């Protein structure tokens, strides 16, 4: 008797789990397709007509989906009098916030479940201490959530510089911020705002935003500003893992210039705003302006930067076959001082692929906050209670 009851309870729990999983699968399918009829869902998902009807009814009732009638006799209609009804993701009720914690600015974006950016806020970061930075992030998010009181914010994605343990939501280090060490950032934000929080390394978020509206392949992204970050898209998927792809602290000059990590001769000591400031003794961007007006010593530093950046890209391409390289970050505002030299160097040294087939593009408007929201959306959907 006991066994029977337990089996019955187990069975009904399994059924609930299956219902929930199927609902999430249907919702994700409609998101990918843009819109779909119930017949299309039934055919694509190996579900019965009854199951599709139940699931879509629940999704409509909770406001995750909206329904629109096709035009009679139009391209979308059957033309025979029957008007198919399309289901699409509701872009007005549920949202995810993306946050970019960056030394130059704090950015927050409100993104709907279709992946469209709706609104943006920004604030000044305070990097004097870990407490000051956390308080600034908390205040900005408090203000944003207050201003979005009519919207349902399902979760928060955070783009973070430094070394990030995305799986456990921990910001391991942030060299520019004194005292910032092993901060359980996701758990802290969850306790403050009562929503799931997903942490990501910022170059991954920039890459995610870059590939939102274009065909995906194998891409290499380098974000160069005060430091240098790297992300890879491998056959359409972003390659992630804590402490991985730390190109910044690979050594290009043994026993070379001092680096913010405490090491010597790292790529970042030559290829970053911070590195060029230390080498020239002049703050950035004043150093770049001096180079533009022809200062030979600083032009030589930019020449070295182009060389080491070219070396780094060349070496990465030996390990990972990219179809395209995207260079972004604040340093791209000064690309006139180094980008042509990088291109020339690569064209003269690439031996494992035709240089002309390798596309090098640059982006001045990287959108880490938007990408953080896009990366959080599938995780938020997985945990929806439908
Ligand atoms: Zn270093």
Short mmCIF file of C-alpha atoms and ligand atoms in Angstrom, two decimals:
data_model
loop_
_atom_site.label_atom_id
_atom_site.label_comp_id
_atom_site.label_asym_id
_atom_site.label_seq_id
_atom_site.Cartn_x
_atom_site.Cartn_y
_atom_site.Cartn_z
CA UNK A 1 0.00 0.00 0.00
CA UNK A 2 2.80 2.37 1.05
CA UNK A 3 4.68 1.49 -2.12
CA UNK A 4 1.66 2.14 -4.29
CA UNK A 5 1.12 5.59 -2.78
CA UNK A 6 4.78 6.48 -3.18
CA UNK A 7 4.72 5.34 -6.80
CA UNK A 8 1.60 7.38 -7.41
CA UNK A 9 3.19 10.51 -5.88
CA UNK A 10 6.38 9.89 -7.88
CA UNK A 11 4.36 9.42 -11.06
CA UNK A 12 2.44 12.68 -10.62
CA UNK A 13 5.67 14.57 -9.86
CA UNK A 14 7.17 13.15 -13.05
CA UNK A 15 4.11 14.25 -14.99
CA UNK A 16 4.40 17.78 -13.58
CA UNK A 17 8.09 17.91 -14.49
CA UNK A 18 7.31 16.69 -18.02
CA UNK A 19 4.54 19.27 -18.44
CA UNK A 20 6.89 22.01 -17.31
CA UNK A 21 9.70 20.81 -19.61
CA UNK A 22 7.35 20.58 -22.59
CA UNK A 23 5.99 24.06 -21.93
CA UNK A 24 9.53 25.47 -21.87
CA UNK A 25 10.38 23.58 -25.08
CA UNK A 26 7.30 24.99 -26.83
CA UNK A 27 8.02 28.53 -25.62
CA UNK A 28 11.69 28.29 -26.72
CA UNK A 29 10.61 26.94 -30.14
CA UNK A 30 8.24 29.88 -30.71
CA UNK A 31 11.02 32.30 -29.62
CA UNK A 32 13.42 30.78 -32.16
CA UNK A 33 10.87 30.78 -34.97
CA UNK A 34 9.53 34.27 -34.28
CA UNK A 35 5.96 33.00 -34.65
CA UNK A 36 4.25 29.64 -35.14
CA UNK A 37 0.81 28.09 -35.49
CA UNK A 38 -0.31 25.27 -33.18
CA UNK A 39 -0.13 22.88 -36.17
CA UNK A 40 3.51 23.85 -36.79
CA UNK A 41 4.33 23.31 -33.09
CA UNK A 42 2.61 19.91 -33.13
CA UNK A 43 4.58 18.84 -36.20
CA UNK A 44 7.94 20.15 -34.99
CA UNK A 45 7.86 19.01 -31.38
CA UNK A 46 6.48 15.49 -31.36
CA UNK A 47 3.62 16.48 -29.03
CA UNK A 48 -0.06 15.58 -29.29
CA UNK A 49 -2.59 18.19 -30.44
CA UNK A 50 -4.13 18.10 -26.94
CA UNK A 51 -0.75 18.74 -25.25
CA UNK A 52 0.00 21.64 -27.63
CA UNK A 53 -3.43 23.16 -26.96
CA UNK A 54 -3.00 22.88 -23.17
CA UNK A 55 0.52 24.26 -23.13
CA UNK A 56 -0.22 27.20 -25.42
CA UNK A 57 -3.36 28.00 -23.40
CA UNK A 58 -1.25 28.19 -20.21
CA UNK A 59 1.40 30.31 -21.93
CA UNK A 60 -1.28 32.69 -23.26
CA UNK A 61 -3.02 32.90 -19.90
CA UNK A 62 0.21 33.83 -18.11
CA UNK A 63 1.00 36.44 -20.75
CA UNK A 64 4.19 34.83 -22.12
CA UNK A 65 2.61 34.55 -25.57
CA UNK A 66 0.28 36.64 -27.68
CA UNK A 67 -2.00 35.37 -30.43
CA UNK A 68 -2.63 37.04 -33.76
CA UNK A 69 -5.00 36.05 -36.54
CA UNK A 70 -3.57 35.71 -40.04
CA UNK A 71 -5.18 37.71 -42.83
CA UNK A 72 -7.87 35.79 -44.72
CA UNK A 73 -6.59 34.89 -48.18
CA UNK A 74 -3.22 36.58 -47.54
CA UNK A 75 0.20 34.95 -47.86
CA UNK A 76 -0.16 33.85 -44.25
CA UNK A 77 -3.73 32.71 -44.58
CA UNK A 78 -4.89 29.51 -46.25
CA UNK A 79 -7.12 31.35 -48.72
CA UNK A 80 -9.81 28.73 -48.21
CA UNK A 81 -11.67 30.53 -45.46
CA UNK A 82 -9.73 29.12 -42.52
CA UNK A 83 -7.67 31.74 -40.75
CA UNK A 84 -4.60 30.31 -39.02
CA UNK A 85 -3.75 31.82 -35.71
CA UNK A 86 -0.13 32.65 -34.96
CA UNK A 87 1.49 32.55 -31.57
CA UNK A 88 4.40 34.86 -30.78
CA UNK A 89 6.40 35.86 -27.69
CA UNK A 90 4.80 38.74 -25.80
CA UNK A 91 7.32 41.59 -25.98
CA UNK A 92 5.54 43.89 -23.52
CA UNK A 93 5.16 42.18 -20.18
CA UNK A 94 8.25 40.22 -19.18
CA UNK A 95 11.84 41.45 -19.28
CA UNK A 96 15.42 40.68 -18.30
CA UNK A 97 17.94 43.31 -17.20
CA UNK A 98 21.50 43.28 -18.52
CA UNK A 99 24.19 45.05 -16.49
CA UNK A 100 27.74 45.94 -17.57
CA UNK A 101 30.12 46.69 -14.71
CA UNK A 102 32.96 48.41 -16.49
CA UNK A 103 35.68 50.74 -15.27
CA UNK A 104 34.61 53.47 -17.69
CA UNK A 105 30.84 53.26 -17.02
CA UNK A 106 27.98 51.24 -15.54
CA UNK A 107 25.29 50.36 -18.06
CA UNK A 108 21.90 48.70 -17.58
CA UNK A 109 19.61 47.58 -20.44
CA UNK A 110 16.02 46.40 -20.29
CA UNK A 111 15.52 43.60 -22.83
CA UNK A 112 12.24 41.81 -23.63
CA UNK A 113 11.92 38.03 -24.09
CA UNK A 114 12.19 38.47 -27.88
CA UNK A 115 15.71 39.76 -27.25
CA UNK A 116 14.91 43.39 -28.15
CA UNK A 117 16.46 46.22 -26.20
CA UNK A 118 13.80 48.53 -24.82
CA UNK A 119 15.58 51.04 -22.57
CA UNK A 120 19.04 51.90 -21.31
CA UNK A 121 20.49 53.61 -18.24
CA UNK A 122 24.05 54.46 -17.29
CA UNK A 123 25.94 55.56 -14.21
CA UNK A 124 29.45 56.42 -13.04
CA UNK A 125 31.33 53.51 -11.47
CA UNK A 126 33.32 54.14 -8.29
CA UNK A 127 36.41 51.92 -8.38
CA UNK A 128 38.01 53.30 -5.18
CA UNK A 129 37.02 50.20 -3.20
CA UNK A 130 34.92 47.05 -3.53
CA UNK A 131 32.29 48.51 -1.17
CA UNK A 132 32.05 51.72 -3.21
CA UNK A 133 31.66 49.82 -6.47
CA UNK A 134 29.02 47.46 -5.03
CA UNK A 135 27.05 50.37 -3.55
CA UNK A 136 27.07 52.15 -6.94
CA UNK A 137 25.78 49.02 -8.71
CA UNK A 138 23.10 48.51 -6.05
CA UNK A 139 21.92 52.15 -6.26
CA UNK A 140 21.71 52.13 -10.05
CA UNK A 141 19.78 48.85 -10.14
CA UNK A 142 17.47 50.07 -7.39
CA UNK A 143 16.67 53.15 -9.47
CA UNK A 144 16.16 51.13 -12.68
CA UNK A 145 13.85 48.59 -11.02
CA UNK A 146 11.91 51.47 -9.44
CA UNK A 147 11.44 53.09 -12.86
CA UNK A 148 10.27 49.73 -14.33
CA UNK A 149 7.63 49.13 -11.67
CA UNK A 150 4.97 48.25 -14.28
CA UNK A 151 7.16 45.58 -15.92
CA UNK A 152 7.90 42.07 -14.72
CA UNK A 153 11.67 41.65 -14.47
CA UNK A 154 12.38 37.92 -14.47
CA UNK A 155 16.14 37.99 -13.96
CA UNK A 156 19.40 39.89 -14.28
CA UNK A 157 22.46 39.13 -16.42
CA UNK A 158 25.74 40.76 -15.41
CA UNK A 159 28.80 41.34 -17.61
CA UNK A 160 31.91 41.49 -15.46
CA UNK A 161 35.54 42.28 -16.23
CA UNK A 162 38.50 40.52 -14.59
CA UNK A 163 38.41 36.80 -13.80
CA UNK A 164 34.88 35.42 -13.55
CA UNK A 165 33.53 32.07 -12.35
CA UNK A 166 30.24 32.24 -14.27
CA UNK A 167 29.00 28.84 -13.11
CA UNK A 168 29.12 29.84 -9.44
CA UNK A 169 28.36 33.52 -9.98
CA UNK A 170 31.65 34.64 -8.43
CA UNK A 171 33.76 37.59 -9.54
CA UNK A 172 37.18 36.21 -8.65
CA UNK A 173 39.32 39.28 -9.28
CA UNK A 174 39.10 42.78 -10.68
CA UNK A 175 42.65 44.17 -10.71
CA UNK A 176 41.60 47.84 -11.03
CA UNK A 177 39.41 47.74 -7.89
CA UNK A 178 41.23 47.54 -4.53
CA UNK A 179 39.89 44.85 -2.20
CA UNK A 180 37.79 43.16 -4.88
CA UNK A 181 38.44 39.45 -4.38
CA UNK A 182 36.13 36.42 -4.66
CA UNK A 183 32.94 38.49 -4.54
CA UNK A 184 29.81 36.25 -4.72
CA UNK A 185 28.21 38.86 -6.96
CA UNK A 186 25.28 36.78 -8.25
CA UNK A 187 24.25 35.74 -4.72
CA UNK A 188 24.59 39.33 -3.44
CA UNK A 189 22.44 40.78 -6.21
CA UNK A 190 19.89 37.98 -5.78
CA UNK A 191 19.61 38.79 -2.07
CA UNK A 192 19.16 42.51 -2.83
CA UNK A 193 16.70 42.24 -5.70
CA UNK A 194 14.97 38.85 -5.23
CA UNK A 195 15.56 37.70 -8.82
CA UNK A 196 17.90 35.10 -10.35
CA UNK A 197 21.22 36.64 -11.39
CA UNK A 198 23.64 35.22 -13.98
CA UNK A 199 27.22 36.39 -14.17
CA UNK A 200 29.31 36.32 -17.36
CA UNK A 201 32.77 37.41 -18.44
CA UNK A 202 32.28 40.66 -20.37
CA UNK A 203 33.96 39.71 -23.70
CA UNK A 204 31.48 36.81 -23.95
CA UNK A 205 28.61 39.26 -23.53
CA UNK A 206 30.00 41.63 -26.18
CA UNK A 207 30.35 38.67 -28.53
CA UNK A 208 26.81 37.49 -27.78
CA UNK A 209 25.44 40.94 -28.64
CA UNK A 210 27.56 41.08 -31.84
CA UNK A 211 26.19 37.80 -33.19
CA UNK A 212 22.53 38.43 -32.33
CA UNK A 213 21.48 39.40 -35.86
CA UNK A 214 23.96 37.68 -38.13
CA UNK A 215 24.99 34.20 -39.25
CA UNK A 216 27.28 32.56 -36.74
CA UNK A 217 30.46 30.64 -37.37
CA UNK A 218 33.88 30.67 -35.75
CA UNK A 219 34.66 34.12 -34.39
CA UNK A 220 37.42 35.62 -32.29
CA UNK A 221 36.66 38.80 -30.35
CA UNK A 222 39.23 40.96 -28.57
CA UNK A 223 38.02 43.81 -26.35
CA UNK A 224 40.81 46.30 -25.77
CA UNK A 225 40.38 49.17 -23.32
CA UNK A 226 42.14 49.53 -19.97
CA UNK A 227 42.86 45.81 -20.25
CA UNK A 228 42.35 43.20 -22.96
CA UNK A 229 39.67 40.50 -22.96
CA UNK A 230 39.01 37.66 -25.37
CA UNK A 231 35.98 35.60 -26.41
CA UNK A 232 35.50 32.79 -28.92
CA UNK A 233 32.45 31.63 -30.82
CA UNK A 234 32.98 28.03 -31.89
CA UNK A 235 30.43 26.71 -34.41
CA UNK A 236 27.84 29.13 -33.11
CA UNK A 237 28.49 28.54 -29.38
CA UNK A 238 30.36 30.79 -27.00
CA UNK A 239 33.29 29.03 -25.39
CA UNK A 240 33.24 29.68 -21.63
CA UNK A 241 34.98 28.65 -18.43
CA UNK A 242 36.51 30.43 -15.42
CA UNK A 243 40.02 31.68 -15.98
CA UNK A 244 40.03 30.46 -19.59
CA UNK A 245 41.15 32.44 -22.65
CA UNK A 246 43.08 34.90 -20.46
CA UNK A 247 45.00 36.24 -23.44
CA UNK A 248 45.82 39.42 -21.46
CA UNK A 249 48.38 37.63 -19.33
CA UNK A 250 50.06 35.48 -21.92
CA UNK A 251 53.71 36.50 -22.15
CA UNK A 252 54.99 38.25 -25.26
CA UNK A 253 58.30 39.54 -23.83
CA UNK A 254 60.00 37.31 -21.21
CA UNK A 255 61.02 39.49 -18.22
CA UNK A 256 59.43 42.46 -20.01
CA UNK A 257 57.31 45.36 -18.77
CA UNK A 258 55.46 45.12 -15.44
CA UNK A 259 51.81 44.11 -15.70
CA UNK A 260 48.79 44.83 -13.44
CA UNK A 261 48.63 41.09 -12.60
CA UNK A 262 52.05 41.28 -10.94
CA UNK A 263 53.74 39.47 -13.83
CA UNK A 264 56.18 40.76 -16.42
CA UNK A 265 55.97 40.98 -20.20
CA UNK A 266 52.24 40.15 -20.49
CA UNK A 267 50.37 41.13 -23.66
CA UNK A 268 48.26 43.58 -21.61
CA UNK A 269 51.41 45.49 -20.56
CA UNK A 270 51.88 46.45 -24.26
CA UNK A 271 48.37 46.22 -25.72
CA UNK A 272 46.00 48.22 -23.48
CA UNK A 273 45.38 51.81 -22.40
CA UNK A 274 46.81 51.04 -18.97
CA UNK A 275 49.90 49.44 -20.47
CA UNK A 276 50.55 52.34 -22.85
CA UNK A 277 50.09 54.84 -19.99
CA UNK A 278 52.65 53.03 -17.85
CA UNK A 279 55.12 52.67 -20.73
CA UNK A 280 54.81 56.32 -21.83
CA UNK A 281 54.39 57.88 -18.38
CA UNK A 282 51.42 59.83 -19.80
CA UNK A 283 47.78 59.17 -18.94
CA UNK A 284 45.48 57.81 -21.67
CA UNK A 285 44.00 59.31 -23.89
CA UNK A 286 46.51 62.21 -23.73
CA UNK A 287 49.22 59.74 -24.80
CA UNK A 288 47.21 58.81 -27.90
CA UNK A 289 46.72 62.48 -28.79
CA UNK A 290 50.49 63.03 -28.49
CA UNK A 291 51.02 60.13 -30.91
CA UNK A 292 48.52 61.67 -33.34
CA UNK A 293 50.48 64.90 -33.30
CA UNK A 294 53.58 62.95 -34.25
CA UNK A 295 55.44 62.29 -30.96
CA UNK A 296 57.98 59.68 -32.16
CA UNK A 297 58.46 57.95 -28.78
CA UNK A 298 54.73 57.33 -28.32
CA UNK A 299 54.25 56.41 -31.98
CA UNK A 300 56.91 53.76 -31.41
CA UNK A 301 54.87 52.39 -28.48
CA UNK A 302 51.81 52.15 -30.74
CA UNK A 303 54.04 50.42 -33.31
CA UNK A 304 55.05 47.88 -30.66
CA UNK A 305 51.42 47.49 -29.66
CA UNK A 306 50.49 46.68 -33.29
CA UNK A 307 53.32 44.14 -33.45
CA UNK A 308 52.39 42.34 -30.21
CA UNK A 309 48.69 42.41 -31.06
CA UNK A 310 49.51 40.92 -34.46
CA UNK A 311 51.65 38.25 -32.77
CA UNK A 312 48.85 37.42 -30.33
CA UNK A 313 46.23 37.17 -33.10
CA UNK A 314 48.57 35.07 -35.21
CA UNK A 315 49.14 32.69 -32.28
CA UNK A 316 45.43 32.43 -31.47
CA UNK A 317 44.73 31.62 -35.14
CA UNK A 318 47.16 28.71 -34.91
CA UNK A 319 45.08 27.29 -32.05
CA UNK A 320 41.61 28.25 -33.25
CA UNK A 321 40.49 28.61 -36.85
CA UNK A 322 38.45 31.81 -36.86
CA UNK A 323 36.55 33.04 -39.92
CA UNK A 324 36.41 36.54 -38.55
CA UNK A 325 38.10 38.68 -35.92
CA UNK A 326 36.14 41.42 -34.17
CA UNK A 327 38.22 44.08 -32.44
CA UNK A 328 36.34 46.31 -30.03
CA UNK A 329 36.70 48.36 -26.85
CA UNK A 330 37.65 51.99 -26.19
CA UNK A 331 41.03 51.50 -27.90
CA UNK A 332 39.22 51.27 -31.27
CA UNK A 333 38.77 55.07 -31.11
CA UNK A 334 42.51 55.24 -31.76
CA UNK A 335 42.65 52.51 -34.40
CA UNK A 336 44.26 54.99 -36.85
CA UNK A 337 47.41 54.56 -34.74
CA UNK A 338 47.74 50.77 -35.02
CA UNK A 339 45.10 48.86 -37.01
CA UNK A 340 46.71 49.08 -40.47
CA UNK A 341 50.00 47.84 -39.02
CA UNK A 342 48.22 44.85 -37.42
CA UNK A 343 46.59 44.02 -40.76
CA UNK A 344 49.89 44.32 -42.63
CA UNK A 345 51.67 42.17 -40.08
CA UNK A 346 49.02 39.44 -40.30
CA UNK A 347 48.98 39.56 -44.12
CA UNK A 348 52.75 39.13 -44.16
CA UNK A 349 52.89 36.33 -41.61
CA UNK A 350 49.81 34.17 -41.94
CA UNK A 351 50.82 30.88 -43.47
CA UNK A 352 48.02 28.51 -42.58
CA UNK A 353 45.23 30.40 -44.34
CA UNK A 354 44.79 32.95 -47.08
CA UNK A 355 44.92 36.34 -45.36
CA UNK A 356 42.27 37.81 -47.68
CA UNK A 357 39.68 35.27 -46.49
CA UNK A 358 40.10 36.41 -42.90
CA UNK A 359 37.80 39.29 -42.14
CA UNK A 360 38.91 41.77 -39.50
CA UNK A 361 36.13 44.06 -38.36
CA UNK A 362 35.92 46.53 -35.53
CA UNK A 363 33.15 47.83 -33.35
CA UNK A 364 33.13 51.06 -31.35
CA UNK A 365 29.77 50.46 -29.72
CA UNK A 366 30.19 47.23 -27.86
CA UNK A 367 27.08 46.25 -25.96
CA UNK A 368 28.09 44.09 -23.02
CA UNK A 369 24.92 44.91 -21.01
CA UNK A 370 22.69 43.87 -23.92
CA UNK A 371 24.73 40.68 -24.41
CA UNK A 372 24.51 39.88 -20.68
CA UNK A 373 20.72 40.09 -20.92
CA UNK A 374 20.69 37.90 -24.07
CA UNK A 375 22.83 35.28 -22.31
CA UNK A 376 20.55 35.34 -19.25
CA UNK A 377 17.26 34.97 -21.18
CA UNK A 378 17.50 31.18 -21.94
CA UNK A 379 18.48 30.51 -18.29
CA UNK A 380 15.57 32.62 -17.07
CA UNK A 381 13.19 30.73 -19.41
CA UNK A 382 14.47 27.37 -18.13
CA UNK A 383 13.30 28.38 -14.65
CA UNK A 384 9.93 29.83 -15.61
CA UNK A 385 7.04 28.38 -13.70
CA UNK A 386 4.55 27.74 -16.50
ZN1 LIG B 1 49.69 40.19 -16.63
#
